[in-house]
Structures are given as structure tokens and as C-alpha cells.
PDB file of C-alpha atoms in Angstrom:
ATOM      1  CA  ILE G   1      12.242  -7.369 -13.869  1.00 70.00           C
ATOM      2  CA  ALA G   2       8.570  -6.102 -13.735  1.00 73.00           C
ATOM      3  CA  SER G   3       8.958  -6.520 -17.487  1.00 80.00           C
ATOM      4  CA  SER G   4      10.288  -9.507 -17.394  1.00 78.00           C
ATOM      5  CA  ILE G   5       8.146 -10.709 -15.012  1.00 80.00           C
ATOM      6  CA  PHE G   6       5.421 -10.793 -17.012  1.00 82.00           C
ATOM      7  CA  ASN G   7       6.071 -11.358 -19.777  1.00 83.00           C
ATOM      8  CA  ASN G   8       6.889 -14.834 -18.542  1.00 82.00           C
ATOM      9  CA  ILE G   9       4.251 -15.518 -17.702  1.00 84.00           C
ATOM     10  CA  PHE G  10       2.707 -14.166 -20.948  1.00 83.00           C
ATOM     11  CA  LEU G  11       4.671 -17.424 -22.063  1.00 82.00           C
ATOM     12  CA  PHE G  12       3.280 -20.098 -19.394  1.00 81.00           C
ATOM     13  CA  LEU G  13      -0.614 -18.891 -20.209  1.00 83.00           C
ATOM     14  CA  LYS G  14      -0.510 -19.090 -24.162  1.00 80.00           C
ATOM     15  CA  ARG G  15       0.802 -22.543 -23.476  1.00 79.00           C
ATOM     16  CA  ILE G  16      -2.356 -23.081 -20.658  1.00 80.00           C
ATOM     17  CA  THR G  17      -5.033 -21.167 -21.634  1.00 82.00           C
ATOM     18  CA  LYS G  18      -8.042 -21.961 -24.852  1.00 76.00           C
ATOM     19  CA  ILE G  19      -7.501 -20.904 -28.058  1.00 80.00           C
ATOM     20  CA  ASN G  20      -8.599 -17.614 -28.542  1.00 81.00           C
ATOM     21  CA  ASN G  21      -9.366 -16.584 -24.980  1.00 83.00           C
ATOM     22  CA  THR G  22      -9.624 -13.502 -22.659  1.00 86.00           C
ATOM     23  CA  ILE G  23      -6.193 -12.923 -20.849  1.00 87.00           C
ATOM     24  CA  ILE G  24      -7.596 -10.617 -18.018  1.00 89.00           C
ATOM     25  CA  ILE G  25      -4.944  -7.549 -16.561  1.00 89.00           C
ATOM     26  CA  ARG G  26      -6.678  -5.885 -13.767  1.00 90.00           C
ATOM     27  CA  THR G  27      -5.013  -4.453 -10.628  1.00 87.00           C
ATOM     28  CA  VAL G  28      -6.525  -4.218  -6.813  1.00 84.00           C
ATOM     29  CA  LYS G  29      -5.814  -1.805  -4.035  1.00 78.00           C
ATOM     30  CA  SER G  30      -3.084  -3.725  -1.449  1.00 78.00           C
ATOM     31  CA  GLU G  31      -3.915  -3.899   1.991  1.00 76.00           C
ATOM     32  CA  ILE G  32      -0.242  -4.059   2.445  1.00 74.00           C
ATOM     33  CA  GLU G  33       1.494   0.040   1.907  1.00 79.00           C
ATOM     34  CA  ASN G  34       4.372   0.455  -0.350  1.00 82.00           C
ATOM     35  CA  PHE G  35       2.549  -2.680  -1.807  1.00 84.00           C
ATOM     36  CA  SER G  36       1.036  -3.368  -5.323  1.00 85.00           C
ATOM     37  CA  ILE G  37      -1.763  -6.144  -6.455  1.00 88.00           C
ATOM     38  CA  VAL G  38      -2.026  -7.708  -9.759  1.00 88.00           C
ATOM     39  CA  GLU G  39      -3.855  -9.956 -10.860  1.00 90.00           C
ATOM     40  CA  PHE G  40      -4.233 -12.996 -14.468  1.00 90.00           C
ATOM     41  CA  ILE G  41      -7.455 -13.852 -14.602  1.00 89.00           C
ATOM     42  CA  THR G  42      -7.590 -16.646 -17.764  1.00 88.00           C
ATOM     43  CA  ASN G  43      -9.849 -19.611 -18.681  1.00 86.00           C
ATOM     44  CA  CYS G  44      -6.840 -22.488 -18.610  1.00 81.00           C
ATOM     45  CA  ALA G  45      -7.681 -26.452 -20.733  1.00 74.00           C
ATOM     46  CA  GLU G  46      -8.451 -28.904 -19.244  1.00 64.00           C
ATOM     47  CA  GLU G  47      -5.650 -29.530 -17.044  1.00 69.00           C
ATOM     48  CA  ASN G  48      -5.637 -29.434 -13.985  1.00 70.00           C
ATOM     49  CA  LEU G  49      -2.540 -27.226 -12.382  1.00 70.00           C
ATOM     50  CA  SER G  50      -2.843 -27.322  -8.529  1.00 65.00           C
ATOM     51  CA  TYR G  51       0.048 -28.168  -8.356  1.00 63.00           C
ATOM     52  CA  LEU G  52       1.260 -24.693  -8.733  1.00 66.00           C
ATOM     53  CA  THR G  53      -1.574 -24.224  -6.227  1.00 61.00           C
ATOM     54  CA  ASN G  54       1.143 -22.205  -3.461  1.00 59.00           C
ATOM     55  CA  LEU G  55       4.098 -22.808  -4.944  1.00 59.00           C
ATOM     56  CA  LYS G  56       7.238 -21.766  -3.585  1.00 57.00           C
ATOM     57  CA  LEU G  57      10.697 -21.737  -5.210  1.00 55.00           C
ATOM     58  CA  GLU G  58      12.556 -24.436  -3.381  1.00 55.00           C
ATOM     59  CA  LYS G  59       9.462 -26.375  -4.031  1.00 55.00           C
ATOM     60  CA  LEU G  60       9.755 -26.551  -7.752  1.00 56.00           C
ATOM     61  CA  THR G  61       8.850 -30.222 -10.035  1.00 56.00           C
ATOM     62  CA  GLY G  62       9.830 -30.766 -14.209  1.00 57.00           C
ATOM     63  CA  ASN G  63       6.222 -29.993 -14.669  1.00 57.00           C
ATOM     64  CA  VAL G  64       6.270 -26.349 -14.059  1.00 61.00           C
ATOM     65  CA  SER G  65       7.522 -24.509 -17.407  1.00 66.00           C
ATOM     66  CA  TYR G  66      10.990 -22.156 -17.318  1.00 71.00           C
ATOM     67  CA  PRO G  67       8.555 -19.395 -18.519  1.00 76.00           C
ATOM     68  CA  ILE G  68       7.077 -19.188 -14.412  1.00 77.00           C
ATOM     69  CA  VAL G  69       9.572 -20.740 -13.237  1.00 76.00           C
ATOM     70  CA  PHE G  70      11.507 -17.294 -13.955  1.00 78.00           C
ATOM     71  CA  ALA G  71       8.596 -15.954 -12.649  1.00 81.00           C
ATOM     72  CA  ILE G  72       8.056 -16.073 -10.041  1.00 80.00           C
ATOM     73  CA  LYS G  73      12.284 -16.255  -8.887  1.00 80.00           C
ATOM     74  CA  PHE G  74      12.129 -12.643  -9.749  1.00 80.00           C
ATOM     75  CA  THR G  75       8.948 -11.901  -8.071  1.00 82.00           C
ATOM     76  CA  GLU G  76      10.551 -13.280  -5.481  1.00 83.00           C
ATOM     77  CA  LEU G  77      13.930 -11.212  -5.597  1.00 84.00           C
ATOM     78  CA  SER G  78      11.965  -8.526  -6.209  1.00 83.00           C
ATOM     79  CA  GLY G  79      11.072  -9.137  -2.505  1.00 87.00           C
ATOM     80  CA  GLY G  80       7.010  -9.657  -3.939  1.00 86.00           C
ATOM     81  CA  ASN G  81       5.207 -12.216  -3.401  1.00 85.00           C
ATOM     82  CA  PHE G  82       3.491 -14.855  -6.456  1.00 83.00           C
ATOM     83  CA  GLU G  83       0.398 -17.338  -6.058  1.00 85.00           C
ATOM     84  CA  PHE G  84      -1.647 -19.063  -7.547  1.00 83.00           C
ATOM     85  CA  PHE G  85      -5.957 -19.954  -7.646  1.00 82.00           C
ATOM     86  CA  GLN G  86      -7.886 -22.895  -9.782  1.00 81.00           C
ATOM     87  CA  ASP G  87     -11.524 -22.934  -9.829  1.00 81.00           C
ATOM     88  CA  ILE G  88     -13.615 -25.956 -10.767  1.00 79.00           C
ATOM     89  CA  ASP G  89     -14.142 -24.449 -13.808  1.00 81.00           C
ATOM     90  CA  ASN G  90     -11.203 -24.069 -14.722  1.00 79.00           C
ATOM     91  CA  THR G  91     -10.379 -20.435 -14.393  1.00 85.00           C
ATOM     92  CA  LEU G  92      -7.144 -19.329 -13.182  1.00 85.00           C
ATOM     93  CA  LYS G  93      -5.536 -16.790 -11.369  1.00 87.00           C
ATOM     94  CA  ILE G  94      -2.333 -15.208 -11.104  1.00 87.00           C
ATOM     95  CA  VAL G  95      -1.665 -12.473  -8.611  1.00 88.00           C
ATOM     96  CA  LEU G  96       1.927 -11.348  -8.105  1.00 86.00           C
ATOM     97  CA  SER G  97       2.368  -8.977  -4.947  1.00 87.00           C
ATOM     98  CA  VAL G  98       5.016  -6.267  -5.650  1.00 83.00           C
ATOM     99  CA  PRO G  99       6.470  -3.515  -3.718  1.00 85.00           C
ATOM    100  CA  ASN G 100       6.514  -0.290  -4.506  1.00 81.00           C
ATOM    101  CA  GLN G 101       9.868   0.985  -6.272  1.00 69.00           C
TER     102      GLN G 101
END
């Protein structure tokens, strides 16, 4: 499941990031026991992705690409949480919280 989530996130980020941009992947210490948090941080092309903020699968629209739909679904099926954050400077952060298996 983790491999599918990561692959789909990378497909999504490839579509929205600037050419030759760096994608930072880091783990963050979770305050919740038995959970892991992974962050993906990049600068996206001049695109407003605010519709992704606090996105839950039941609120999906046609604007969301299939790779990110699959990543959200796999994360939710594993008991985790999937969040998007976008700053004014178009820095995009995707935060995955998933239970340790």
C-alpha cells in the first residue's frame, strides 16, 4: 500500500511542479503513538490548488487527477490521514499520517 501511495503522489507532483524542481521528502515525529508522518514538499507551477486543502474522498471533483485520488483512497483505507497545504509562494506540502503496521 505504501508503494502505491508514494508512486501516485509522485505522478501527481510530476504534473504540477515546475521543471527541474526538487521534491523534499521527510519524516516527522508523530505525537500519536504507532503513527508515522511523511511530508512531501515542493514548489508547484503557477496553479491554485486550494481545492485540495482539507480534501476528503467524499468531496472529490473532476479537478483532481486519478493518481492523487488513489493516494488519498489508499491512505484512508490504511487508517491514515492525507492533508494538503499550499502557501502564497506556491509551496505545496502533502502530509501523510499512517499507522505503523
